[in-house]
């Protein structure tokens, strides 16, 4: 917010330098970004009066002027053709400086001395919008009567300081000169001067000129309108143009400038409609209709949607509410009667509309932060007052005021000592009340309580913490003593799941994998990329209502696509070997559309490729993890079919009969979708289920004192029989003396019948309390062989 200091001084007595003001305001919460000094690059330019003009004896296009600059008459040679005797002009004397660092010195033009230069508006860096008489190609002719020799910066009100304030979103009241002046008054502990707003005397009755209908009171809680007839459109007075320009707003004409002036002064955006262009002289505040369009004041044709609030007449939209007016109702030189609008629109609606249209304005910036519902009425009276004072039109008696919002006062009752406790200070109640009163709060003490009436423009103050913040910033954060915490913080303990997550990461890192973290958002296209071509089998996914883009428009239901993207990126960058894992969350809706929050589940996904990496490497990594979790003996690996994985090279993991997940080699078609031309191995496991099944009870086992007996067992079984089945039978009937079972060979060849395979195991037998005899081991070994034959038709090889 650009705030000219001269304008601020109209409402507050500023008795310090601009730098001191800026420092003080920053300390009380109104952060200052920059200070700009206007016309700092102009010096030595004064008001002069042309006394005489003579032709140059040695040049046809030059003239010799005698110019009175107050304390002397100087001779100036110029080639300007728009000057006359008796005119007042800006004169740059010898030694003066113009914008761009141009220095003016005495010189001779065709043998005649010239002691300075008469300036054009362009040479003073003035625009016609600021000064209609600022000639760009001729000398600037001053229209008002100024003292000769007067500094041109004082004459044209060019100088002054402008402070650029950074306004936080919770303080829309400070997006105004009055709001900043109010803050300056509290900061400097001086008096704030309220604007003297009066309703001018009107003629006729407004109800004969216009009608207003508010169809959506939720999005427009208040709409005020006034009518002004017999408008005289022209330039604004110099003081108004200068204030607007200093605040960063381009002057246009007196009517538009007045609405902008009120917006900057009071923080209430306004708009003026050409009343003759409104069908049936009616204003309707409604949502846009399907396929409606409007050409806004910037000349752009814009399509509206049904969620956007518009200002319309009886037939068509004439403005986008809170954002910008339409060209079909703009003020022109031919406008005779106008309707002034001062309204309050719901901030969220304005923000969504401005974003959807790609159109931000000074008005929308204010509306979207939330405006004071009372201020709309004061602002329209202020605009009417300025129109009347400037003689820009005749005010029609009355104001149309449609209000569906609440005008009730807000009161907070709190123990004043609670404010001290929150801040860690010990201010007396009188000082707390004084600070709040200076901030325009109305405070009444009731024993240990204070009752605080909140100003309507302070919508950010909702409770005792907000009141404490107001006291703290005015009292001074630097005055609050530094204290230690009253309580010693205790170290938080990790949950069992956190500990198991850490353990899983340690195990996988120990197996040579790197941990990765990916986004929870993904694209709907990933399902076809990972092999789900059938729409019927497509997983349900939560759609994001305001996605950053299509690539991040749903919540993921699998980690596979994320891991494949990382593997693809590494492979395409010539990384020869990549082994990664991620433990993260997926989101599974029970049904769509959502009626309750989706199920959130932690999954473990492993992905790897590289030389000498195969299916059994991945299976081994999973087995190491299962062993650390204490569930390897309950694990079962079974063949499985999955659209992402290669047929015949995929297994499903079950633990204690519970489904844990799938792993194997990725299908070639899926690899093609991810620009991968090498074998890739993936696993996706239900990590939450692994945590639930984990058995972390560790029991001490004494080192064996007696020798082990090792026997080999080679059997012929059907190809479809799994190793897990065989090991399960061996362990089941091995009794207490079977210590370990290890598969050391699988053979299929000429010596094995068709459809069969040879499986060779090493069985370790040991007793805790004695040395085993061959008879004992033979008995158990024979029982195992018998049961293998009975249950899976196995025969000794």
PDB file of C-alpha atoms in Angstrom, residues 227-431:
ATOM      1  CA  UNK A 227     -27.604   8.693  -8.231  1.00  0.00           C
ATOM      2  CA  UNK A 228     -25.885  11.847  -9.509  1.00  0.00           C
ATOM      3  CA  UNK A 229     -27.383  13.739 -12.438  1.00  0.00           C
ATOM      4  CA  UNK A 230     -26.114  16.478 -14.747  1.00  0.00           C
ATOM      5  CA  UNK A 231     -22.581  15.092 -14.627  1.00  0.00           C
ATOM      6  CA  UNK A 232     -19.752  17.278 -15.938  1.00  0.00           C
ATOM      7  CA  UNK A 233     -16.972  14.887 -16.923  1.00  0.00           C
ATOM      8  CA  UNK A 234     -13.560  16.544 -16.950  1.00  0.00           C
ATOM      9  CA  UNK A 235     -10.135  16.506 -15.325  1.00  0.00           C
ATOM     10  CA  UNK A 236      -9.872  16.304 -11.537  1.00  0.00           C
ATOM     11  CA  UNK A 237      -8.271  19.136  -9.581  1.00  0.00           C
ATOM     12  CA  UNK A 238      -4.514  19.083  -9.324  1.00  0.00           C
ATOM     13  CA  UNK A 239      -4.410  18.046  -5.637  1.00  0.00           C
ATOM     14  CA  UNK A 240      -6.505  14.962  -6.310  1.00  0.00           C
ATOM     15  CA  UNK A 241      -4.498  13.949  -9.367  1.00  0.00           C
ATOM     16  CA  UNK A 242      -1.251  14.325  -7.454  1.00  0.00           C
ATOM     17  CA  UNK A 243      -2.479  12.207  -4.526  1.00  0.00           C
ATOM     18  CA  UNK A 244      -3.723   9.456  -6.828  1.00  0.00           C
ATOM     19  CA  UNK A 245      -0.497   9.419  -8.830  1.00  0.00           C
ATOM     20  CA  UNK A 246       1.627   9.346  -5.665  1.00  0.00           C
ATOM     21  CA  UNK A 247      -0.432   6.372  -4.429  1.00  0.00           C
ATOM     22  CA  UNK A 248       0.149   4.512  -7.701  1.00  0.00           C
ATOM     23  CA  UNK A 249      -3.238   5.122  -9.374  1.00  0.00           C
ATOM     24  CA  UNK A 250      -3.470   6.752 -12.818  1.00  0.00           C
ATOM     25  CA  UNK A 251      -5.847   9.742 -12.940  1.00  0.00           C
ATOM     26  CA  UNK A 252      -8.556   9.398 -15.623  1.00  0.00           C
ATOM     27  CA  UNK A 253     -11.405  11.874 -15.108  1.00  0.00           C
ATOM     28  CA  UNK A 254     -13.136  13.503 -12.175  1.00  0.00           C
ATOM     29  CA  UNK A 255     -15.822  10.802 -11.691  1.00  0.00           C
ATOM     30  CA  UNK A 256     -13.506   7.806 -11.924  1.00  0.00           C
ATOM     31  CA  UNK A 257     -10.857   9.628  -9.902  1.00  0.00           C
ATOM     32  CA  UNK A 258     -13.335  10.280  -7.083  1.00  0.00           C
ATOM     33  CA  UNK A 259     -14.225   6.572  -6.817  1.00  0.00           C
ATOM     34  CA  UNK A 260     -10.512   5.666  -6.767  1.00  0.00           C
ATOM     35  CA  UNK A 261      -9.793   8.434  -4.266  1.00  0.00           C
ATOM     36  CA  UNK A 262     -12.440   7.108  -1.872  1.00  0.00           C
ATOM     37  CA  UNK A 263     -11.106   3.575  -2.280  1.00  0.00           C
ATOM     38  CA  UNK A 264      -7.601   4.706  -1.300  1.00  0.00           C
ATOM     39  CA  UNK A 265      -8.819   7.015   1.440  1.00  0.00           C
ATOM     40  CA  UNK A 266     -11.366   4.751   3.164  1.00  0.00           C
ATOM     41  CA  UNK A 267     -10.446   1.314   1.790  1.00  0.00           C
ATOM     42  CA  UNK A 268     -13.870   0.790   0.177  1.00  0.00           C
ATOM     43  CA  UNK A 269     -13.841   0.007  -3.574  1.00  0.00           C
ATOM     44  CA  UNK A 270     -16.512   1.833  -5.578  1.00  0.00           C
ATOM     45  CA  UNK A 271     -17.805   1.873  -9.113  1.00  0.00           C
ATOM     46  CA  UNK A 272     -19.769   4.335 -11.246  1.00  0.00           C
ATOM     47  CA  UNK A 273     -22.211   3.216 -13.961  1.00  0.00           C
ATOM     48  CA  UNK A 274     -23.607   5.333 -16.784  1.00  0.00           C
ATOM     49  CA  UNK A 275     -27.267   5.299 -15.721  1.00  0.00           C
ATOM     50  CA  UNK A 276     -28.544   5.709 -19.293  1.00  0.00           C
ATOM     51  CA  UNK A 277     -26.795   2.450 -20.270  1.00  0.00           C
ATOM     52  CA  UNK A 278     -28.579   0.410 -17.585  1.00  0.00           C
ATOM     53  CA  UNK A 279     -31.682  -1.273 -18.997  1.00  0.00           C
ATOM     54  CA  UNK A 280     -34.829  -0.137 -17.143  1.00  0.00           C
ATOM     55  CA  UNK A 281     -32.535   1.878 -14.812  1.00  0.00           C
ATOM     56  CA  UNK A 282     -32.220  -1.305 -12.759  1.00  0.00           C
ATOM     57  CA  UNK A 283     -29.289  -2.928 -10.967  1.00  0.00           C
ATOM     58  CA  UNK A 284     -29.538  -6.656 -10.212  1.00  0.00           C
ATOM     59  CA  UNK A 285     -26.926  -8.399  -8.060  1.00  0.00           C
ATOM     60  CA  UNK A 286     -27.012 -12.085  -9.081  1.00  0.00           C
ATOM     61  CA  UNK A 287     -24.923 -15.031 -10.151  1.00  0.00           C
ATOM     62  CA  UNK A 288     -23.967 -15.249 -13.793  1.00  0.00           C
ATOM     63  CA  UNK A 289     -26.169 -17.299 -16.085  1.00  0.00           C
ATOM     64  CA  UNK A 290     -24.851 -20.185 -18.209  1.00  0.00           C
ATOM     65  CA  UNK A 291     -22.734 -19.004 -21.185  1.00  0.00           C
ATOM     66  CA  UNK A 292     -22.988 -15.297 -20.246  1.00  0.00           C
ATOM     67  CA  UNK A 293     -20.118 -13.092 -21.389  1.00  0.00           C
ATOM     68  CA  UNK A 294     -18.916  -9.584 -20.605  1.00  0.00           C
ATOM     69  CA  UNK A 295     -16.293  -7.248 -22.040  1.00  0.00           C
ATOM     70  CA  UNK A 296     -14.508  -5.724 -19.061  1.00  0.00           C
ATOM     71  CA  UNK A 297     -12.981  -2.242 -18.917  1.00  0.00           C
ATOM     72  CA  UNK A 298      -9.602  -3.631 -20.022  1.00  0.00           C
ATOM     73  CA  UNK A 299     -11.188  -4.516 -23.390  1.00  0.00           C
ATOM     74  CA  UNK A 300     -11.094  -8.293 -22.840  1.00  0.00           C
ATOM     75  CA  UNK A 301     -14.097 -10.480 -23.646  1.00  0.00           C
ATOM     76  CA  UNK A 302     -14.609 -12.855 -20.734  1.00  0.00           C
ATOM     77  CA  UNK A 303     -16.779 -15.934 -20.304  1.00  0.00           C
ATOM     78  CA  UNK A 304     -18.588 -16.139 -16.977  1.00  0.00           C
ATOM     79  CA  UNK A 305     -19.679 -19.210 -15.062  1.00  0.00           C
ATOM     80  CA  UNK A 306     -22.626 -19.735 -12.761  1.00  0.00           C
ATOM     81  CA  UNK A 307     -20.533 -19.461  -9.563  1.00  0.00           C
ATOM     82  CA  UNK A 308     -19.488 -15.873 -10.360  1.00  0.00           C
ATOM     83  CA  UNK A 309     -21.383 -12.924  -8.895  1.00  0.00           C
ATOM     84  CA  UNK A 310     -22.185 -10.163 -11.373  1.00  0.00           C
ATOM     85  CA  UNK A 311     -23.810  -6.756 -11.339  1.00  0.00           C
ATOM     86  CA  UNK A 312     -26.416  -6.733 -14.090  1.00  0.00           C
ATOM     87  CA  UNK A 313     -29.160  -4.540 -15.398  1.00  0.00           C
ATOM     88  CA  UNK A 314     -32.555  -5.937 -16.411  1.00  0.00           C
ATOM     89  CA  UNK A 315     -31.006  -7.877 -19.342  1.00  0.00           C
ATOM     90  CA  UNK A 316     -27.228  -8.211 -19.222  1.00  0.00           C
ATOM     91  CA  UNK A 317     -24.224  -8.187 -16.855  1.00  0.00           C
ATOM     92  CA  UNK A 318     -22.548  -4.778 -16.574  1.00  0.00           C
ATOM     93  CA  UNK A 319     -19.759  -5.628 -14.099  1.00  0.00           C
ATOM     94  CA  UNK A 320     -18.007  -8.566 -12.471  1.00  0.00           C
ATOM     95  CA  UNK A 321     -18.793  -8.016  -8.794  1.00  0.00           C
ATOM     96  CA  UNK A 322     -15.772  -6.890  -6.832  1.00  0.00           C
ATOM     97  CA  UNK A 323     -13.369  -7.306  -9.755  1.00  0.00           C
ATOM     98  CA  UNK A 324     -13.978  -4.944 -12.702  1.00  0.00           C
ATOM     99  CA  UNK A 325     -16.727  -3.052 -14.495  1.00  0.00           C
ATOM    100  CA  UNK A 326     -17.909  -3.648 -18.032  1.00  0.00           C
ATOM    101  CA  UNK A 327     -17.372  -1.464 -21.066  1.00  0.00           C
ATOM    102  CA  UNK A 328     -21.106  -1.477 -21.760  1.00  0.00           C
ATOM    103  CA  UNK A 329     -21.709   0.812 -18.764  1.00  0.00           C
ATOM    104  CA  UNK A 330     -18.494   2.855 -18.503  1.00  0.00           C
ATOM    105  CA  UNK A 331     -18.391   6.624 -17.958  1.00  0.00           C
ATOM    106  CA  UNK A 332     -17.640   8.682 -21.089  1.00  0.00           C
ATOM    107  CA  UNK A 333     -17.554  12.367 -22.032  1.00  0.00           C
ATOM    108  CA  UNK A 334     -21.211  12.084 -23.021  1.00  0.00           C
ATOM    109  CA  UNK A 335     -22.414  10.646 -19.686  1.00  0.00           C
ATOM    110  CA  UNK A 336     -25.168  12.746 -18.081  1.00  0.00           C
ATOM    111  CA  UNK A 337     -26.365  10.691 -15.106  1.00  0.00           C
ATOM    112  CA  UNK A 338     -24.504   8.082 -13.068  1.00  0.00           C
ATOM    113  CA  UNK A 339     -25.265   5.451 -10.442  1.00  0.00           C
ATOM    114  CA  UNK A 340     -22.608   5.149  -7.738  1.00  0.00           C
ATOM    115  CA  UNK A 341     -22.078   1.697  -6.230  1.00  0.00           C
ATOM    116  CA  UNK A 342     -20.547   0.930  -2.824  1.00  0.00           C
ATOM    117  CA  UNK A 343     -20.992  -2.704  -1.824  1.00  0.00           C
ATOM    118  CA  UNK A 344     -19.596  -5.535   0.270  1.00  0.00           C
ATOM    119  CA  UNK A 345     -18.985  -8.824  -1.545  1.00  0.00           C
ATOM    120  CA  UNK A 346     -18.001 -12.151   0.018  1.00  0.00           C
ATOM    121  CA  UNK A 347     -14.196 -12.367  -0.093  1.00  0.00           C
ATOM    122  CA  UNK A 348     -13.876 -16.015  -1.122  1.00  0.00           C
ATOM    123  CA  UNK A 349     -16.228 -15.531  -4.068  1.00  0.00           C
ATOM    124  CA  UNK A 350     -14.292 -12.495  -5.319  1.00  0.00           C
ATOM    125  CA  UNK A 351     -10.980 -14.323  -5.018  1.00  0.00           C
ATOM    126  CA  UNK A 352     -12.216 -17.376  -6.941  1.00  0.00           C
ATOM    127  CA  UNK A 353     -13.728 -15.180  -9.644  1.00  0.00           C
ATOM    128  CA  UNK A 354     -10.594 -13.060 -10.041  1.00  0.00           C
ATOM    129  CA  UNK A 355      -8.438 -16.182 -10.223  1.00  0.00           C
ATOM    130  CA  UNK A 356     -10.721 -17.913 -12.722  1.00  0.00           C
ATOM    131  CA  UNK A 357     -10.742 -14.846 -14.988  1.00  0.00           C
ATOM    132  CA  UNK A 358      -7.023 -14.182 -14.525  1.00  0.00           C
ATOM    133  CA  UNK A 359      -7.940 -10.648 -13.486  1.00  0.00           C
ATOM    134  CA  UNK A 360      -6.659  -8.973 -10.319  1.00  0.00           C
ATOM    135  CA  UNK A 361      -7.471  -5.375  -9.483  1.00  0.00           C
ATOM    136  CA  UNK A 362      -7.094  -2.934  -6.596  1.00  0.00           C
ATOM    137  CA  UNK A 363     -10.761  -3.593  -5.819  1.00  0.00           C
ATOM    138  CA  UNK A 364     -10.519  -7.395  -5.797  1.00  0.00           C
ATOM    139  CA  UNK A 365      -7.406  -7.239  -3.587  1.00  0.00           C
ATOM    140  CA  UNK A 366      -9.469  -5.470  -0.951  1.00  0.00           C
ATOM    141  CA  UNK A 367     -12.695  -7.430  -1.323  1.00  0.00           C
ATOM    142  CA  UNK A 368     -11.044 -10.836  -1.048  1.00  0.00           C
ATOM    143  CA  UNK A 369      -9.583  -9.946   2.361  1.00  0.00           C
ATOM    144  CA  UNK A 370     -12.980  -9.022   3.820  1.00  0.00           C
ATOM    145  CA  UNK A 371     -14.385  -5.493   4.222  1.00  0.00           C
ATOM    146  CA  UNK A 372     -16.217  -3.645   6.959  1.00  0.00           C
ATOM    147  CA  UNK A 373     -19.959  -3.825   6.244  1.00  0.00           C
ATOM    148  CA  UNK A 374     -20.471  -0.376   7.844  1.00  0.00           C
ATOM    149  CA  UNK A 375     -17.855   1.298   5.645  1.00  0.00           C
ATOM    150  CA  UNK A 376     -19.867   0.838   2.431  1.00  0.00           C
ATOM    151  CA  UNK A 377     -22.421   3.456   3.545  1.00  0.00           C
ATOM    152  CA  UNK A 378     -19.800   5.992   4.708  1.00  0.00           C
ATOM    153  CA  UNK A 379     -17.847   5.606   1.455  1.00  0.00           C
ATOM    154  CA  UNK A 380     -20.802   6.386  -0.806  1.00  0.00           C
ATOM    155  CA  UNK A 381     -21.586   9.513   1.248  1.00  0.00           C
ATOM    156  CA  UNK A 382     -17.935  10.549   0.946  1.00  0.00           C
ATOM    157  CA  UNK A 383     -18.013  10.089  -2.843  1.00  0.00           C
ATOM    158  CA  UNK A 384     -21.205  12.141  -3.100  1.00  0.00           C
ATOM    159  CA  UNK A 385     -19.604  14.816  -0.906  1.00  0.00           C
ATOM    160  CA  UNK A 386     -16.562  15.096  -3.208  1.00  0.00           C
ATOM    161  CA  UNK A 387     -18.737  15.244  -6.342  1.00  0.00           C
ATOM    162  CA  UNK A 388     -20.711  18.047  -4.751  1.00  0.00           C
ATOM    163  CA  UNK A 389     -17.619  19.958  -3.578  1.00  0.00           C
ATOM    164  CA  UNK A 390     -15.941  19.696  -6.985  1.00  0.00           C
ATOM    165  CA  UNK A 391     -19.111  20.725  -8.814  1.00  0.00           C
ATOM    166  CA  UNK A 392     -19.009  17.555 -10.903  1.00  0.00           C
ATOM    167  CA  UNK A 393     -22.774  16.916 -10.753  1.00  0.00           C
ATOM    168  CA  UNK A 394     -26.049  17.274  -8.858  1.00  0.00           C
ATOM    169  CA  UNK A 395     -26.730  14.766  -6.081  1.00  0.00           C
ATOM    170  CA  UNK A 396     -30.140  13.094  -6.115  1.00  0.00           C
ATOM    171  CA  UNK A 397     -31.674  12.903  -2.632  1.00  0.00           C
ATOM    172  CA  UNK A 398     -31.539   9.561  -0.815  1.00  0.00           C
ATOM    173  CA  UNK A 399     -29.440   6.396  -0.739  1.00  0.00           C
ATOM    174  CA  UNK A 400     -30.556   2.909  -1.736  1.00  0.00           C
ATOM    175  CA  UNK A 401     -29.215   0.626   1.004  1.00  0.00           C
ATOM    176  CA  UNK A 402     -29.849  -3.144   0.666  1.00  0.00           C
ATOM    177  CA  UNK A 403     -28.387  -4.897   3.717  1.00  0.00           C
ATOM    178  CA  UNK A 404     -28.812  -8.578   4.599  1.00  0.00           C
ATOM    179  CA  UNK A 405     -25.643  -8.862   6.683  1.00  0.00           C
ATOM    180  CA  UNK A 406     -25.404  -8.300  10.426  1.00  0.00           C
ATOM    181  CA  UNK A 407     -24.600  -4.839  11.771  1.00  0.00           C
ATOM    182  CA  UNK A 408     -24.423  -6.039  15.387  1.00  0.00           C
ATOM    183  CA  UNK A 409     -21.550  -4.924  17.583  1.00  0.00           C
ATOM    184  CA  UNK A 410     -19.042  -7.527  18.754  1.00  0.00           C
ATOM    185  CA  UNK A 411     -18.046  -7.589  22.421  1.00  0.00           C
ATOM    186  CA  UNK A 412     -15.272  -9.582  24.122  1.00  0.00           C
ATOM    187  CA  UNK A 413     -15.333  -9.938  27.910  1.00  0.00           C
ATOM    188  CA  UNK A 414     -12.075 -11.129  29.443  1.00  0.00           C
ATOM    189  CA  UNK A 415     -10.068 -11.056  32.640  1.00  0.00           C
ATOM    190  CA  UNK A 416      -7.459  -8.361  32.113  1.00  0.00           C
ATOM    191  CA  UNK A 417      -4.826 -10.363  34.009  1.00  0.00           C
ATOM    192  CA  UNK A 418      -5.152 -13.117  31.401  1.00  0.00           C
ATOM    193  CA  UNK A 419      -3.664 -10.697  28.856  1.00  0.00           C
ATOM    194  CA  UNK A 420      -0.643 -10.276  31.141  1.00  0.00           C
ATOM    195  CA  UNK A 421      -0.291 -14.026  31.560  1.00  0.00           C
ATOM    196  CA  UNK A 422      -0.359 -14.578  27.815  1.00  0.00           C
ATOM    197  CA  UNK A 423       2.342 -11.953  27.252  1.00  0.00           C
ATOM    198  CA  UNK A 424       4.474 -12.690  30.313  1.00  0.00           C
ATOM    199  CA  UNK A 425       4.315  -9.078  31.515  1.00  0.00           C
ATOM    200  CA  UNK A 426       2.673  -7.222  34.391  1.00  0.00           C
ATOM    201  CA  UNK A 427       0.875  -4.156  33.024  1.00  0.00           C
ATOM    202  CA  UNK A 428      -1.714  -2.433  35.195  1.00  0.00           C
ATOM    203  CA  UNK A 429      -5.300  -2.616  33.983  1.00  0.00           C
ATOM    204  CA  UNK A 430      -5.303   1.133  33.286  1.00  0.00           C
ATOM    205  CA  UNK A 431      -2.431   0.830  30.797  1.00  0.00           C
TER     206      UNK A 431
END
